[in-house]
PDB file of C-alpha atoms and ligand atoms in Angstrom:
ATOM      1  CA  UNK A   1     -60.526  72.159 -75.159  1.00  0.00           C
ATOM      2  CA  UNK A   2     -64.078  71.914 -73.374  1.00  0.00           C
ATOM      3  CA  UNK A   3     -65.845  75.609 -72.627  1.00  0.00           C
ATOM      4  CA  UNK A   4     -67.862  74.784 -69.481  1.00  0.00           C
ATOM      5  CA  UNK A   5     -68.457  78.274 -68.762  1.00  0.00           C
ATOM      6  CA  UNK A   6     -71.078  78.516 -72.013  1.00  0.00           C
ATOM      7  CA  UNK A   7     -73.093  77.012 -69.202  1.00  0.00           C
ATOM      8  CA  UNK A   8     -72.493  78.990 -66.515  1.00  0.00           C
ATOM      9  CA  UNK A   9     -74.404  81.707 -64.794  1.00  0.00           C
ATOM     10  CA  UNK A  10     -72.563  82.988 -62.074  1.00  0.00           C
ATOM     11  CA  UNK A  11     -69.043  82.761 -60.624  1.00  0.00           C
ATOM     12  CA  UNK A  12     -67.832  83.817 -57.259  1.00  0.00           C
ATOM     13  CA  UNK A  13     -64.640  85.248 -57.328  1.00  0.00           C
ATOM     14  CA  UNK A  14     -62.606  84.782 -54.090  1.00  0.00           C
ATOM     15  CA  UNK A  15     -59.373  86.991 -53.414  1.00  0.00           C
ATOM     16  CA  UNK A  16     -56.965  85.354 -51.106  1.00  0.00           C
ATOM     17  CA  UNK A  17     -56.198  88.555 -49.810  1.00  0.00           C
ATOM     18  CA  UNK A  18     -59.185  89.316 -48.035  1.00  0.00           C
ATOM     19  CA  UNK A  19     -60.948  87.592 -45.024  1.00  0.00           C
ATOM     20  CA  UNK A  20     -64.164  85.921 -44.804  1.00  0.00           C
ATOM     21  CA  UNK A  21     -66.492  87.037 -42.461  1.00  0.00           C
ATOM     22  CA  UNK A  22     -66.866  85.374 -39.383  1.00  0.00           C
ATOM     23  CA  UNK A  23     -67.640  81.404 -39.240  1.00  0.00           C
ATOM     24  CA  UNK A  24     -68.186  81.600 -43.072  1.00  0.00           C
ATOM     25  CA  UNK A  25     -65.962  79.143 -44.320  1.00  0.00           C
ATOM     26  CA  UNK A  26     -64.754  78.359 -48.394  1.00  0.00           C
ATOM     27  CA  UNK A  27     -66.447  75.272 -47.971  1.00  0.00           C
ATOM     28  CA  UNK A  28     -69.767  77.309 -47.162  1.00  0.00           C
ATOM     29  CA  UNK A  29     -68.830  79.418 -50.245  1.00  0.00           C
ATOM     30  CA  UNK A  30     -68.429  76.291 -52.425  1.00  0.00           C
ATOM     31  CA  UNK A  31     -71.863  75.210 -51.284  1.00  0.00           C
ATOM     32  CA  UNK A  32     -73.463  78.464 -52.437  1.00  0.00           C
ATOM     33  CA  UNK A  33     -74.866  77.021 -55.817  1.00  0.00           C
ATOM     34  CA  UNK A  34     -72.730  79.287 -57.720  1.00  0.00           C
ATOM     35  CA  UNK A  35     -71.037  77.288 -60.872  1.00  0.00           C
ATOM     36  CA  UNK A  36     -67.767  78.406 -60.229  1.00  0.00           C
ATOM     37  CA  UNK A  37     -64.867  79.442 -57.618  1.00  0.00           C
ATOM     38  CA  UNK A  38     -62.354  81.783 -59.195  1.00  0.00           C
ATOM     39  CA  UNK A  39     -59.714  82.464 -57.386  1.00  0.00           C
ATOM     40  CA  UNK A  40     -57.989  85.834 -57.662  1.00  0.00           C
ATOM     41  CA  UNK A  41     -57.123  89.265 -56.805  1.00  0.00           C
ATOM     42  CA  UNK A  42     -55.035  92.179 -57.770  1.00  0.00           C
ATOM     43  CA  UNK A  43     -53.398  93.617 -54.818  1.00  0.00           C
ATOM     44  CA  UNK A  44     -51.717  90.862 -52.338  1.00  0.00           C
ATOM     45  CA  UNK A  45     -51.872  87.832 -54.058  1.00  0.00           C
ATOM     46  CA  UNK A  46     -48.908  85.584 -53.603  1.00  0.00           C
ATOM     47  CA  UNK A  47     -48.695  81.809 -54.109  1.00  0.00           C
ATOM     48  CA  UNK A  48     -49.161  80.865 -50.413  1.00  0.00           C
ATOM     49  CA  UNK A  49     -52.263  82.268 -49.789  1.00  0.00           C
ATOM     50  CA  UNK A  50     -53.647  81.103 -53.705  1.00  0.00           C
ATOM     51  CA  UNK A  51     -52.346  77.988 -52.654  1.00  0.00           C
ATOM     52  CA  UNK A  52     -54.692  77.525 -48.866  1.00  0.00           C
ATOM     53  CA  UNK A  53     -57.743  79.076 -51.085  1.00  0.00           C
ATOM     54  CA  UNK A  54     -57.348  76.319 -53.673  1.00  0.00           C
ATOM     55  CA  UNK A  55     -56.508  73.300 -50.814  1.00  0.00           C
ATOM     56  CA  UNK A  56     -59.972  74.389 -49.052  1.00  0.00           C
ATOM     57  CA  UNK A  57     -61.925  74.945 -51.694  1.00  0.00           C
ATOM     58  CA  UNK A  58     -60.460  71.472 -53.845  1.00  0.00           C
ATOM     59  CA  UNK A  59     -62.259  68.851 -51.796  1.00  0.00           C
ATOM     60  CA  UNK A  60     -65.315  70.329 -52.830  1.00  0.00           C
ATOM     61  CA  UNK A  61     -67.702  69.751 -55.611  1.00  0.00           C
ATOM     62  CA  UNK A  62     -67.341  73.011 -57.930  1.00  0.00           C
ATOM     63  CA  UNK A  63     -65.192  73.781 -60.710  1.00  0.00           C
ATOM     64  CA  UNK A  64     -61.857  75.572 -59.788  1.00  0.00           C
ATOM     65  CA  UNK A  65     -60.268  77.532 -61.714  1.00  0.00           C
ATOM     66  CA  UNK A  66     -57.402  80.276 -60.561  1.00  0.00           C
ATOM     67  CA  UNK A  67     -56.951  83.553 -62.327  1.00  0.00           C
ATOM     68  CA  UNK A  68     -53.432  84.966 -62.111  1.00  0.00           C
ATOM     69  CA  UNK A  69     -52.597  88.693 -61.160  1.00  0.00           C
ATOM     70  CA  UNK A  70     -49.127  87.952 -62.477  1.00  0.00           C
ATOM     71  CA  UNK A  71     -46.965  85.260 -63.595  1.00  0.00           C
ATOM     72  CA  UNK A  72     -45.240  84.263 -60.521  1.00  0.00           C
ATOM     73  CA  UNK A  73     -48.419  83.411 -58.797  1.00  0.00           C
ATOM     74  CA  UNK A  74     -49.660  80.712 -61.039  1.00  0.00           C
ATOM     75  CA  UNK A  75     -49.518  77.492 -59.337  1.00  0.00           C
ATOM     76  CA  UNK A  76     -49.705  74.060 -61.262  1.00  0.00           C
ATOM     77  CA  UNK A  77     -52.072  72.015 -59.609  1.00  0.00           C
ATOM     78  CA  UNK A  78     -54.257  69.299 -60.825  1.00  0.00           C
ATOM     79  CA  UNK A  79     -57.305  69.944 -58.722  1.00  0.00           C
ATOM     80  CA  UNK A  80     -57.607  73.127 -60.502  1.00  0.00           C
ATOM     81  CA  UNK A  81     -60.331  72.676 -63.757  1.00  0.00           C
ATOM     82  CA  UNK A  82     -57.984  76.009 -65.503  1.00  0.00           C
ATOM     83  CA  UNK A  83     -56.161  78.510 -65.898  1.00  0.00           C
ATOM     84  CA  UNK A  84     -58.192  82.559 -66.308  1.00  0.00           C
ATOM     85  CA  UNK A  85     -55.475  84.429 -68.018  1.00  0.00           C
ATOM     86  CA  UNK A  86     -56.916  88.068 -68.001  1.00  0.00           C
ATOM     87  CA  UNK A  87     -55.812  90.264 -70.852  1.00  0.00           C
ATOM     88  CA  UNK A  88     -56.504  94.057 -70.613  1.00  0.00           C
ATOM     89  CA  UNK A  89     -58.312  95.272 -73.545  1.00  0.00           C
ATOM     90  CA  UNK A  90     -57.841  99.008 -72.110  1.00  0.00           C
ATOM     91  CA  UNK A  91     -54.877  99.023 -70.584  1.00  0.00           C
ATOM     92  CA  UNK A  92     -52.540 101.820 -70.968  1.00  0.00           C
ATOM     93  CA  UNK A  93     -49.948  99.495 -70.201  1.00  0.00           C
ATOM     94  CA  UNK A  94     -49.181  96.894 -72.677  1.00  0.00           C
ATOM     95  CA  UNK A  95     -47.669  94.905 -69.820  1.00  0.00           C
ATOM     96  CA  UNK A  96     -51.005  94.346 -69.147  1.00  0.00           C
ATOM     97  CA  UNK A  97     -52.164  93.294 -72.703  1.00  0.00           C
ATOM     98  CA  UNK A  98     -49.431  90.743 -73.907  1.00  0.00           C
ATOM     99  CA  UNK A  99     -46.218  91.522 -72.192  1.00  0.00           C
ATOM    100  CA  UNK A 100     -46.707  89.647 -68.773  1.00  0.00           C
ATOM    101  CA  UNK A 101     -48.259  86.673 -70.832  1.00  0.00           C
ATOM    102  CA  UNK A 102     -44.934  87.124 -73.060  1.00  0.00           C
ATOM    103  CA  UNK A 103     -42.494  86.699 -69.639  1.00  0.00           C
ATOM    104  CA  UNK A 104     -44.594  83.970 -68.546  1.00  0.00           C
ATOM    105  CA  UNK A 105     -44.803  82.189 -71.616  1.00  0.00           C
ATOM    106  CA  UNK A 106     -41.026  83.087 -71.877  1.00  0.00           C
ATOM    107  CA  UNK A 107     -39.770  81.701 -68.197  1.00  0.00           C
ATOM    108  CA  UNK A 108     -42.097  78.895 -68.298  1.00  0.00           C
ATOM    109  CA  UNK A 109     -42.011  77.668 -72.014  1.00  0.00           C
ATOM    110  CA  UNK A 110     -45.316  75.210 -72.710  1.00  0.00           C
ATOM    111  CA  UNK A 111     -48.031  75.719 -70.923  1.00  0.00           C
ATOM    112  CA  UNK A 112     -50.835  73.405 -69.523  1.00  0.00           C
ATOM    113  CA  UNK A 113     -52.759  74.948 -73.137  1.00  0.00           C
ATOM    114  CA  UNK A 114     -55.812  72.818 -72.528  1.00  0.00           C
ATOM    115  CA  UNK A 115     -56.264  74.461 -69.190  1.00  0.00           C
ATOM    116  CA  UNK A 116     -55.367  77.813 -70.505  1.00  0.00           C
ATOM    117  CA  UNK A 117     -57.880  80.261 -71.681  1.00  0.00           C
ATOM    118  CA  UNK A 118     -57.818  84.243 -71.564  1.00  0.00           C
ATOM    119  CA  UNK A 119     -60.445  86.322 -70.899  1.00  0.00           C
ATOM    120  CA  UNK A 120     -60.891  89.712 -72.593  1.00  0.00           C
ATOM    121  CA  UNK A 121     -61.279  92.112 -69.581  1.00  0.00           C
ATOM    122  CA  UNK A 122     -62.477  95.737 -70.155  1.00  0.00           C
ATOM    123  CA  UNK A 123     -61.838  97.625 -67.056  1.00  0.00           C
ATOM    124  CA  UNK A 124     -64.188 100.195 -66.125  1.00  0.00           C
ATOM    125  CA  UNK A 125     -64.370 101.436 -62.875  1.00  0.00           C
ATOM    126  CA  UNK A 126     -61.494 104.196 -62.458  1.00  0.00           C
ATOM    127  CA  UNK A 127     -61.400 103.721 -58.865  1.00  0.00           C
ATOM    128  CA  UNK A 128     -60.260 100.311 -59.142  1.00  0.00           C
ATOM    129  CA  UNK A 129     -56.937  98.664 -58.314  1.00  0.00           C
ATOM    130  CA  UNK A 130     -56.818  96.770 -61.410  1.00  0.00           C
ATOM    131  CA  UNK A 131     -57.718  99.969 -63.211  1.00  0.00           C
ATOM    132  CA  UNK A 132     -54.621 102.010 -61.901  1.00  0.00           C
ATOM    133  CA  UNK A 133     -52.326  98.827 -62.333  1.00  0.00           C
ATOM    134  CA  UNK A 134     -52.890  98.583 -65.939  1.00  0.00           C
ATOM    135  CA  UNK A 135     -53.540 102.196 -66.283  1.00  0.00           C
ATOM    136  CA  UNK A 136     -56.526 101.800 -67.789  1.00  0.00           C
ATOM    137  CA  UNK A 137     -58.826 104.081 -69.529  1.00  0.00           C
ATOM    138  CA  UNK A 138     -62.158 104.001 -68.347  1.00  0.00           C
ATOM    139  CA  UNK A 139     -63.047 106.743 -70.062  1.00  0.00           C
ATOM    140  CA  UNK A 140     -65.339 104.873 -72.553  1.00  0.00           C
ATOM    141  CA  UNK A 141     -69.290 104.881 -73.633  1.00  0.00           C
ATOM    142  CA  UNK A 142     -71.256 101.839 -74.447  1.00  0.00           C
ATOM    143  CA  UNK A 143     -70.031 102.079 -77.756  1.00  0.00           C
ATOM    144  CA  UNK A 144     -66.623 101.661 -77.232  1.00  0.00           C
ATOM    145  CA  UNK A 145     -66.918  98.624 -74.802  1.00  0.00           C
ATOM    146  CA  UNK A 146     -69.248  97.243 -77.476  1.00  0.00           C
ATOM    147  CA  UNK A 147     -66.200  97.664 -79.827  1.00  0.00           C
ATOM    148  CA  UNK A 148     -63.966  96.486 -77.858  1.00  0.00           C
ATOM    149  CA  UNK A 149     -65.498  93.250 -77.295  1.00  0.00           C
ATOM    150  CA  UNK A 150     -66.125  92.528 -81.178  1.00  0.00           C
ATOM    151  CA  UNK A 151     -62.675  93.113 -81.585  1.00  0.00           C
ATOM    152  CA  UNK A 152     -61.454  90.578 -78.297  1.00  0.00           C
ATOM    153  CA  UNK A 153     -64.059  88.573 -80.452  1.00  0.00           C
ATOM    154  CA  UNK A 154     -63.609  89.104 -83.706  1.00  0.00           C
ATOM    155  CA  UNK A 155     -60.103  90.237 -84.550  1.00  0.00           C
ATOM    156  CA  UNK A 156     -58.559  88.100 -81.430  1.00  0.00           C
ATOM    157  CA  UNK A 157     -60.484  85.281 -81.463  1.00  0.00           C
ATOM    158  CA  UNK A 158     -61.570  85.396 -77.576  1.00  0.00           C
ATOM    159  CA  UNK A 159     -64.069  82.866 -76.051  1.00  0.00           C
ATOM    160  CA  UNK A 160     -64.555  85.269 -72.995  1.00  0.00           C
ATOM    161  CA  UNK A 161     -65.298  88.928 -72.496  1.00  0.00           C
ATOM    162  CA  UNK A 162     -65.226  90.832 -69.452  1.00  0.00           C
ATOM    163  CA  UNK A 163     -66.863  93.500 -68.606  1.00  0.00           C
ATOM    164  CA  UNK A 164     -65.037  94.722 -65.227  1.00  0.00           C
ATOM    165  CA  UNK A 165     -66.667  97.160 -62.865  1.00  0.00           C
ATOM    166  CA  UNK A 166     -65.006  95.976 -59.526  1.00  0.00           C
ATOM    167  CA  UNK A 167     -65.988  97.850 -56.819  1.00  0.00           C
ATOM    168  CA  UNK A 168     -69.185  99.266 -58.422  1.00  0.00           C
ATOM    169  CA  UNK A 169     -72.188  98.891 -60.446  1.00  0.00           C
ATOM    170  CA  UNK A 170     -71.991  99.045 -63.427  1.00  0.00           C
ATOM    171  CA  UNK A 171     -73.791 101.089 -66.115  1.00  0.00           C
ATOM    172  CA  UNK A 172     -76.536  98.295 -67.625  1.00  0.00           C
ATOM    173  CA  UNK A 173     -76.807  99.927 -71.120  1.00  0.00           C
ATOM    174  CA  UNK A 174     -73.046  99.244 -71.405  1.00  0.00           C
ATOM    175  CA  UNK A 175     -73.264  95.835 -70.383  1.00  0.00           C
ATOM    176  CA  UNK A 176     -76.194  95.698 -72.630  1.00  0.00           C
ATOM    177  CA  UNK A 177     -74.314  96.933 -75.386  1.00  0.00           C
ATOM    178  CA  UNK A 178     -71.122  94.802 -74.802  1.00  0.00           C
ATOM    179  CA  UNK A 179     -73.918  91.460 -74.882  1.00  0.00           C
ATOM    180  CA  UNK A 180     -75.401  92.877 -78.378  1.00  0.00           C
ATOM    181  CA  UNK A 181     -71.819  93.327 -79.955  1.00  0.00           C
ATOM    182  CA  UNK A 182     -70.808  89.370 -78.671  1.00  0.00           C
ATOM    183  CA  UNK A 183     -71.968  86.927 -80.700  1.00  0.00           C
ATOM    184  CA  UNK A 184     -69.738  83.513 -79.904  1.00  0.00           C
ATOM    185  CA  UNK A 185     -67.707  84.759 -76.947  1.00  0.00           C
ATOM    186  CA  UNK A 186     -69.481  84.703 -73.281  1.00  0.00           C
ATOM    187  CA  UNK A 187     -70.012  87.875 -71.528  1.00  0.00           C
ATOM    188  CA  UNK A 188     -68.374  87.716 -67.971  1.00  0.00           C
ATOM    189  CA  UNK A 189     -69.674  90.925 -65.944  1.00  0.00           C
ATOM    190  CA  UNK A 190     -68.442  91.600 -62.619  1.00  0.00           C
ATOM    191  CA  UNK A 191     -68.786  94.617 -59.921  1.00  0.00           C
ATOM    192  CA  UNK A 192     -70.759  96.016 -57.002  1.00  0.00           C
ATOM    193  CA  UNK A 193     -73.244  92.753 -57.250  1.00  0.00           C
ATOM    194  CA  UNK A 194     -74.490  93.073 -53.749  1.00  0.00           C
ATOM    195  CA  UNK A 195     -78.536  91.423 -53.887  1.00  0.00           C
ATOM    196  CA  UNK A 196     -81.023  90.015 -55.522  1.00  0.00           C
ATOM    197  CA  UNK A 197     -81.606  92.975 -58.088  1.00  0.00           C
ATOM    198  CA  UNK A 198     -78.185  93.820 -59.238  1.00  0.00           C
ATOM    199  CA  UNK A 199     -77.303  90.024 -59.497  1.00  0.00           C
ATOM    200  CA  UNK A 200     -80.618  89.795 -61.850  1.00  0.00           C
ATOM    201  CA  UNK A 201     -80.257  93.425 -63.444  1.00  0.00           C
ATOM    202  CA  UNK A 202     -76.831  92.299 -64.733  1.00  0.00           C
ATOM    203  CA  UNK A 203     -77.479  88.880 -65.377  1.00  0.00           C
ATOM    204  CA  UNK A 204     -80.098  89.454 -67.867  1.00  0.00           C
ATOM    205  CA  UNK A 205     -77.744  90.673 -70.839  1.00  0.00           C
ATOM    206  CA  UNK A 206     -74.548  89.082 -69.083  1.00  0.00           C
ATOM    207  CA  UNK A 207     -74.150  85.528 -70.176  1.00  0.00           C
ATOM    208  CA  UNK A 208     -72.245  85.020 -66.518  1.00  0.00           C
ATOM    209  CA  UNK A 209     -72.005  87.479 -63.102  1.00  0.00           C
ATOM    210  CA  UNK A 210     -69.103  87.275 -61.407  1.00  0.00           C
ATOM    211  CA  UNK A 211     -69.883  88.307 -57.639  1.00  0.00           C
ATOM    212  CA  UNK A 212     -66.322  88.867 -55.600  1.00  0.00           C
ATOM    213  CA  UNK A 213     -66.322  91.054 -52.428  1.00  0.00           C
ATOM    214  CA  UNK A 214     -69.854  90.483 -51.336  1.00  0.00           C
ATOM    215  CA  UNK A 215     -68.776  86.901 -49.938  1.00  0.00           C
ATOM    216  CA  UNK A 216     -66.171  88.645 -48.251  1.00  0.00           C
ATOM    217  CA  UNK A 217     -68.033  91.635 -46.716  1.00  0.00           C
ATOM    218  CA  UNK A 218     -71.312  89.808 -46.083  1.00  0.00           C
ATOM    219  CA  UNK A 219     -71.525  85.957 -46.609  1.00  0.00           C
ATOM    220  CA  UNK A 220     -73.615  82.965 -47.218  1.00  0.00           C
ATOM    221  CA  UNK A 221     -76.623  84.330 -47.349  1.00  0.00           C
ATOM    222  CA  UNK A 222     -76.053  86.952 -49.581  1.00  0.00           C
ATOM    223  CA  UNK A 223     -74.286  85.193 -52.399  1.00  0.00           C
ATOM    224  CA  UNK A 224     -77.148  82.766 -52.297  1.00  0.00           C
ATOM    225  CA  UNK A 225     -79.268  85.085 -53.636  1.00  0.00           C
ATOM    226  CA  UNK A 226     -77.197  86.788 -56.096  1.00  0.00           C
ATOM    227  CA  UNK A 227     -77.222  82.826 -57.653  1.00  0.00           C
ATOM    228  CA  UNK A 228     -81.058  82.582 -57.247  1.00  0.00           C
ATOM    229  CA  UNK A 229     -81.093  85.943 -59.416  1.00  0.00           C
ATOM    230  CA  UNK A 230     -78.761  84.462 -61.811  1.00  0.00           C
ATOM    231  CA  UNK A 231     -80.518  81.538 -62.893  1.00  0.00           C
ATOM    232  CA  UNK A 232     -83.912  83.216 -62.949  1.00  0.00           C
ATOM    233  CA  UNK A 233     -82.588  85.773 -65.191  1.00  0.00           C
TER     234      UNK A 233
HETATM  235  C1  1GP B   1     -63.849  91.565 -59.365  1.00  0.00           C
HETATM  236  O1  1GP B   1     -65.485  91.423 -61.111  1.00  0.00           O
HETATM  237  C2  1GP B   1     -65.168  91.017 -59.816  1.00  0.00           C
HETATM  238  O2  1GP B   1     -62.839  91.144 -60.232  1.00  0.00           O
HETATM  239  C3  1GP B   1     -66.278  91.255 -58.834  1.00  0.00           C
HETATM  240  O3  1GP B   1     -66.351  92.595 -58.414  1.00  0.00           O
HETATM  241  O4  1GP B   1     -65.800  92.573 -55.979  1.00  0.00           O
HETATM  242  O5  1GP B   1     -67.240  94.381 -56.971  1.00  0.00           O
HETATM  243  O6  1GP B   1     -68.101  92.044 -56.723  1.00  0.00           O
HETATM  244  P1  1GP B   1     -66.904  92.934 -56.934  1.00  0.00           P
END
């Protein structure tokens, strides 16, 4: 299995839920510099509208990768480069942690395993969707994220850690903590990356910034710079 993401610095997360702003197309968004389009979303998502966000954004030249809400949205398709399977670390739910991978793995028997990696999310922001889907408890200090990720690490063998905020900033000295306590895995952060200076705050102890509703809410432009800030950080 080949880890391109060790190489990455920032991903831009598109949710086929949401509209892009006016005469912004995904082509514009492929063309952004950013290493990679995710596509995904928690509220929404169903395979129709994955499926016209992977059609526009296959005939460009970025990797592709789709990150299922659930299992009955994952489409095969060989443009994709993967398969993001996120696993909730603090989920209240253990739907969230290894029961929805169970069904999947259960209706669908093998999987496309060289395409197929999870990534160890840790959700913080309260306020989020994803946080009140998988019941989540945000309630945690640097220390505990920190612990969480050597055990996604460590005890579970994860290549990829994520450090959800969606929807807000996060607190730095967690993610700072979270990219002392990984060692081998990559550190995925992700929320409220809206310019130049969150992009770069973030991106110096996150190994890779994940930037979502800012392409949505503002564009082109804006994204652009959030990938200038990630490869000077
Ligand atoms: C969401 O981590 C991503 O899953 C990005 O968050 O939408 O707040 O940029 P934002």
């Amino acid at each position: 299995m080949t880890t391109p993401w060790e190489d990455w610095n920032h991903i831009l997360k598109i949710d086929p839920d949401k509209e892009l702003p006016e005469g912004v197309t995904y082509g514009d968004l492929c063309a952004t510099g950013t290493d990679a389009i995710e596509v995904g979303g928690t509220m929404g998502i169903t395979r129709e509208n994955m499926g016209a966000v992977i059609e526009a954004c296959a005939e460009h030249d970025v990797a592709l990768y789709l990150e299922p809400s659930s299992p009955d949205v994952v489409l095969e398709d060989d443009v994709l480069d993967g398969y993001f399977i996120p696993t909730v670390f603090n989920a209240g739910s253990p739907f969230w942690i290894t029961e929805a991978h169970k069904e999947w793995v259960r209706l669908e028997g093998d999987l496309d395993w060289e395409r197929t990696t999870t990534e160890a999310y840790i959700v913080m922001n309260p306020e989020a969707d994803v946080a009140t889907l998988t019941e989540a408890n945000c309630d945690l200090d640097a220390d505990d994220v920190a612990a969480y990720a050597t055990v996604a690490e460590r005890m579970f063998g994860q290549e990829i850690v994520y450090v959800e905020y969606s929807g807000m900033l996060g607190d730095e000295g967690v993610v700072e903590a979270t990219a002392a306590a990984t060692d081998e895995a990559t550190l995925f952060y992700g929320g409220g990356i809206h310019d130049y200076d969150s992009a770069h705050l973030m991106a110096q102890y996150a190994d890779v910034i994940v930037v979502g509703d800012l392409a949505h809410d503002e564009g082109i432009e804006a994204v652009r710079e959030t990938v200038v800030a990630a490869n000077d950080a």
